[in-house]
Short mmCIF file of C-alpha atoms in Angstrom, two decimals:
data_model
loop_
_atom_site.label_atom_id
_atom_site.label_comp_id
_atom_site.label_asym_id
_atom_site.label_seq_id
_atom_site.Cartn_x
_atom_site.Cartn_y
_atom_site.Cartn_z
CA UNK A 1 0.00 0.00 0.00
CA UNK A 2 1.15 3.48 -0.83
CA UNK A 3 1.63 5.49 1.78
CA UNK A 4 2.04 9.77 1.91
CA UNK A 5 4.49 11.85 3.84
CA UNK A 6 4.10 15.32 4.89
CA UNK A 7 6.30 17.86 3.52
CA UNK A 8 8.59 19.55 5.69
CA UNK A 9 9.06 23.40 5.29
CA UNK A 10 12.25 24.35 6.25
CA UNK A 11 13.07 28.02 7.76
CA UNK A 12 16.03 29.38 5.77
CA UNK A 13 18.03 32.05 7.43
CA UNK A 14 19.74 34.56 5.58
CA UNK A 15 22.79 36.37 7.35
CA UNK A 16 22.87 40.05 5.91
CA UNK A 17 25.87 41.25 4.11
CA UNK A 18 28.00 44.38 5.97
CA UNK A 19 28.28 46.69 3.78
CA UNK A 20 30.07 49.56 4.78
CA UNK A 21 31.29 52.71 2.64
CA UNK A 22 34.75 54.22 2.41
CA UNK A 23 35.61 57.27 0.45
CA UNK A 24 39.48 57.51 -0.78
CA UNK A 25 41.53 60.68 -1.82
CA UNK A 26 43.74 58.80 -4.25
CA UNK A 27 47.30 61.69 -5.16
CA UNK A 28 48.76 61.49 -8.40
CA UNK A 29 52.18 60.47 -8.43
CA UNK A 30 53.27 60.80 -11.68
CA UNK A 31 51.65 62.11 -14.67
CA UNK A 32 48.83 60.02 -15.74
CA UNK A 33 48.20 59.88 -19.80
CA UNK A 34 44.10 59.84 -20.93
CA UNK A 35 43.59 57.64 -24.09
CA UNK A 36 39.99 57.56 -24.73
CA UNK A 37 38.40 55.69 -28.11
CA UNK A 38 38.32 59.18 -30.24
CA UNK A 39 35.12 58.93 -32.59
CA UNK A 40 36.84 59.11 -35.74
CA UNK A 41 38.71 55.34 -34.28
CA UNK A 42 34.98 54.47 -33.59
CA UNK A 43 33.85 55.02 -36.91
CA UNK A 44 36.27 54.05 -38.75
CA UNK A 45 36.27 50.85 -36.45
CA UNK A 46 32.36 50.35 -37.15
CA UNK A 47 33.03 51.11 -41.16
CA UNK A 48 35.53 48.49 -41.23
CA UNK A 49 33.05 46.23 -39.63
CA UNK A 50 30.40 46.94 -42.20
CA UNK A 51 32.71 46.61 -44.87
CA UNK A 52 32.21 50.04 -46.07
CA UNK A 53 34.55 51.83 -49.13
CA UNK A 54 37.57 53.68 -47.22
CA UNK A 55 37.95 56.97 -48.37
CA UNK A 56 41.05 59.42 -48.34
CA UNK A 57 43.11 59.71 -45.34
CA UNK A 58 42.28 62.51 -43.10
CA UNK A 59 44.90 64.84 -42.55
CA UNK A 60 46.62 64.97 -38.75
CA UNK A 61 44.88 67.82 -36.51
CA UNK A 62 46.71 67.60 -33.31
CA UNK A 63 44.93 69.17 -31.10
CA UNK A 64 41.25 67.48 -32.53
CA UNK A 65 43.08 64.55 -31.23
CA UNK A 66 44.19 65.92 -27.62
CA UNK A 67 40.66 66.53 -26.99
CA UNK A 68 39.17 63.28 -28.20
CA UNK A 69 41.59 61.49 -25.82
CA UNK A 70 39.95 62.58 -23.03
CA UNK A 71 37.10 61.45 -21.14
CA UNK A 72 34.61 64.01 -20.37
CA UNK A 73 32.69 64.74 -17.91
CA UNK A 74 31.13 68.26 -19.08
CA UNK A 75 29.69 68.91 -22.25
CA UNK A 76 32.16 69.19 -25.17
CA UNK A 77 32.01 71.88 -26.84
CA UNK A 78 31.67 71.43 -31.11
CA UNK A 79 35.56 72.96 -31.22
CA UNK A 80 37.20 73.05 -28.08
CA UNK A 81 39.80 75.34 -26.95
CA UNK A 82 42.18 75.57 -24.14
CA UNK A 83 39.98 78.40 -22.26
CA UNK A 84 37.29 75.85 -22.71
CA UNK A 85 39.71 72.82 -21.15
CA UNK A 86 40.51 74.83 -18.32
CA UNK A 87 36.89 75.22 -17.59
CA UNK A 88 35.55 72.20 -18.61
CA UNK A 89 35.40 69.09 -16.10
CA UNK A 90 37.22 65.40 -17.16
CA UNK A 91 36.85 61.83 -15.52
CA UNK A 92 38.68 58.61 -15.72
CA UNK A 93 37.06 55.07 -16.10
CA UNK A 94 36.28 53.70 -12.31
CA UNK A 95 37.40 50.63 -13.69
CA UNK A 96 41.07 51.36 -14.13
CA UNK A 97 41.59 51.94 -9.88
CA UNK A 98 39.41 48.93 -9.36
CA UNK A 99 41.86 46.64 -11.50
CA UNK A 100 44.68 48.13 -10.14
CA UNK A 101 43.73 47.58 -6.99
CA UNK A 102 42.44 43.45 -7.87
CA UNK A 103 45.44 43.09 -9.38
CA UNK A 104 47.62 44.10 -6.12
CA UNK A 105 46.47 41.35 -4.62
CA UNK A 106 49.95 39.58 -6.74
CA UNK A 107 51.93 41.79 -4.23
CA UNK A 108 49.88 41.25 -0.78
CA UNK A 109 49.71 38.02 1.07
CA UNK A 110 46.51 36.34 1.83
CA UNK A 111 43.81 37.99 -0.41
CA UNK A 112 42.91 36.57 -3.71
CA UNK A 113 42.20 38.36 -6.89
CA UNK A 114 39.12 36.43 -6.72
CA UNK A 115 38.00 37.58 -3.15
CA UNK A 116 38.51 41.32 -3.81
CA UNK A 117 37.35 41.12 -7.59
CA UNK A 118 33.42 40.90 -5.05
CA UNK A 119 34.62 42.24 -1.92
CA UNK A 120 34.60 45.90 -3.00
CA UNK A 121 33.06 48.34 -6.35
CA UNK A 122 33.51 51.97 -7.09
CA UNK A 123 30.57 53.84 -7.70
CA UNK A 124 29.85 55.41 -11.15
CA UNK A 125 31.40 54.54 -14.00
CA UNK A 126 33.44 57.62 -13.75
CA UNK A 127 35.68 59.29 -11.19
CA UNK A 128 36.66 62.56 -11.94
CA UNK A 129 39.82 64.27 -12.33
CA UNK A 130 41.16 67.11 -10.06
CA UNK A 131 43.51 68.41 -12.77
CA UNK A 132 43.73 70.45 -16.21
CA UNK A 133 44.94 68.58 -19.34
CA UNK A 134 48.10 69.04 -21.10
CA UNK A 135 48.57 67.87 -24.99
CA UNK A 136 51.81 65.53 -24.59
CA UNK A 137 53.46 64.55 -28.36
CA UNK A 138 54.92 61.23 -28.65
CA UNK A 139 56.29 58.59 -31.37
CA UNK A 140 55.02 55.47 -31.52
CA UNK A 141 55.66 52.23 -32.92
CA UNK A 142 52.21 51.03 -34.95
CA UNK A 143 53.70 48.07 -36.75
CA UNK A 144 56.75 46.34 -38.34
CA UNK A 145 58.99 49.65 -38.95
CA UNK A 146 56.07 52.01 -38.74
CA UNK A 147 56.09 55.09 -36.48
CA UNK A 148 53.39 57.55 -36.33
CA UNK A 149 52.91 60.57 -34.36
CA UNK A 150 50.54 60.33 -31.05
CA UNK A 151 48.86 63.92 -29.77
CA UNK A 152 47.15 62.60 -26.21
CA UNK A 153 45.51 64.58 -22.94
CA UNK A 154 47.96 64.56 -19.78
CA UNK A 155 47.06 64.86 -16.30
CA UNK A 156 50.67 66.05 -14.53
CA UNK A 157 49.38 67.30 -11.27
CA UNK A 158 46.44 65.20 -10.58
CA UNK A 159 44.03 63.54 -7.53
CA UNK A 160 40.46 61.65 -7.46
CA UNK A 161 37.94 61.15 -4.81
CA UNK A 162 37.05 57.27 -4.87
CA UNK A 163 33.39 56.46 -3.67
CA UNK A 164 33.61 52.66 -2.16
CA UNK A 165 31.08 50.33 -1.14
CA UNK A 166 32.53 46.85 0.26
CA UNK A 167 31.73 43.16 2.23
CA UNK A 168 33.60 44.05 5.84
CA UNK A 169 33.05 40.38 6.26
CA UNK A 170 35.54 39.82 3.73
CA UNK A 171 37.63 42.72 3.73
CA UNK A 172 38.75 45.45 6.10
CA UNK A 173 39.27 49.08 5.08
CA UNK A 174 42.62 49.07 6.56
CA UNK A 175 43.10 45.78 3.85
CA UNK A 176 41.26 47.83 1.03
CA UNK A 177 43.18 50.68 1.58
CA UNK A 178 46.49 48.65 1.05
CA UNK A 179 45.65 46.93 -1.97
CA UNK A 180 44.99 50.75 -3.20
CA UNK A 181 48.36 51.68 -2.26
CA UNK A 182 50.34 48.88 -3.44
CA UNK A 183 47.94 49.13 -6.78
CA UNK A 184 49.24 52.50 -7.44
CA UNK A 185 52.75 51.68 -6.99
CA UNK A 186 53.01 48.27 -8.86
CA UNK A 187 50.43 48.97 -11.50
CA UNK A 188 48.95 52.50 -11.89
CA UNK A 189 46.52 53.45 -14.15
CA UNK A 190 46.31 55.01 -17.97
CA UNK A 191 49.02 54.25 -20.89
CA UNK A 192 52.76 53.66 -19.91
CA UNK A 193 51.79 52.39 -16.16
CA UNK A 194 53.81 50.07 -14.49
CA UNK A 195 51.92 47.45 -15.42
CA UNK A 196 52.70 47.67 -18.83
CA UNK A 197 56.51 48.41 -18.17
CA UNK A 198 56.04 52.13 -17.97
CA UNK A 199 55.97 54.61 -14.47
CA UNK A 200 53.51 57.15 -15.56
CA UNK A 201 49.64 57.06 -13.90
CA UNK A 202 51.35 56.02 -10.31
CA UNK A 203 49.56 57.25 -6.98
CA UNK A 204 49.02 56.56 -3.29
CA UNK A 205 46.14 57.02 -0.83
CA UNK A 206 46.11 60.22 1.25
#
């Protein structure tokens, strides 16, 4: 004979995650150098992509280029100019401090890329800079035996205010804080950074 059992409910209890919020004053140590997707790269990306006809070969405007380098914040004006630049307000992926931060964790004992990848985020997608662009010129190396000419935003004297929200169950803000520190030191942030074998974009926590 078939016979029925009861179904059990079982309470389920859900411990709450800490979540505490620390705001860092992060202090440029050296110059840190924008590169932002310009829109001409964009289009010319999406063109290729479509397999559209190429036409002639714009020529070089240096300073169009300076300006499309960096990330802003304000609303560009149609043709910028310095006045405009010195008025105007720029940010910097949040991204960038994040991963240098995660990828600290090479240089500190006991915390995982892994574990602080979830521990901690920075809010927005865009910090902004405390600082007034520079154009910086340099030479590049674009393929076998080519060089070309590279007109980009630079940030010499620079600081951010970094919004965090993190797990204190898994990290401390004394540990966070570190990882920050040794982040700007080891990998930095922008082109030429340590991580890619350069020293620009470098910077410690106030």
């Amino acid at each position: 004979m078939a016979t029925k059992t009861k179904e059990q409910s079982v309470e389920i209890t859900i411990p709450p995650i800490k979540i505490n919020e620390l705001r860092l004053t992060i202090i440029g140590d050296s110059p840190m150098i924008c590169h932002a997707w310009s829109e001409k790269a964009k289009r010319e990306m999406l063109d290729k992509q479509m397999k559209k006809a190429k036409g002639g070969k714009e020529a070089k405007d240096p300073f169009k280029d300076f300006t499309e380098s960096l990330y802003w914040m304000s609303e560009k004006p149609h043709n910028p100019t310095m006045e405009a630049l010195r008025e105007a307000r720029f940010g910097f992926p949040s991204v960038a401090f994040k991963s240098a931060a995660v990828d600290a964790c090479s240089y500190a004992d006991g915390i995982t890329k892994v574990m602080a990848r979830g521990a901690f985020h920075i809010s927005g997608d865009m910090v902004e800079i405390q600082g007034i662009p520079e154009m910086r010129e340099d030479m590049v190396r674009i393929g076998m035996g080519t060089a070309d000419i590279r007109y980009r935003g630079e940030f010499r004297s620079w600081k951010v205010d970094l919004d965090i929200r993190y797990n204190a169950a898994a990290l401390s803000a004394e540990q966070i804080v570190n990882l920050f520190n040794i982040g700007g030191f080891a990998v930095g942030i922008g082109e030429w950074r340590p991580q890619k074998d350069g020293s620009f974009g470098m910077f410690h926590v106030v």
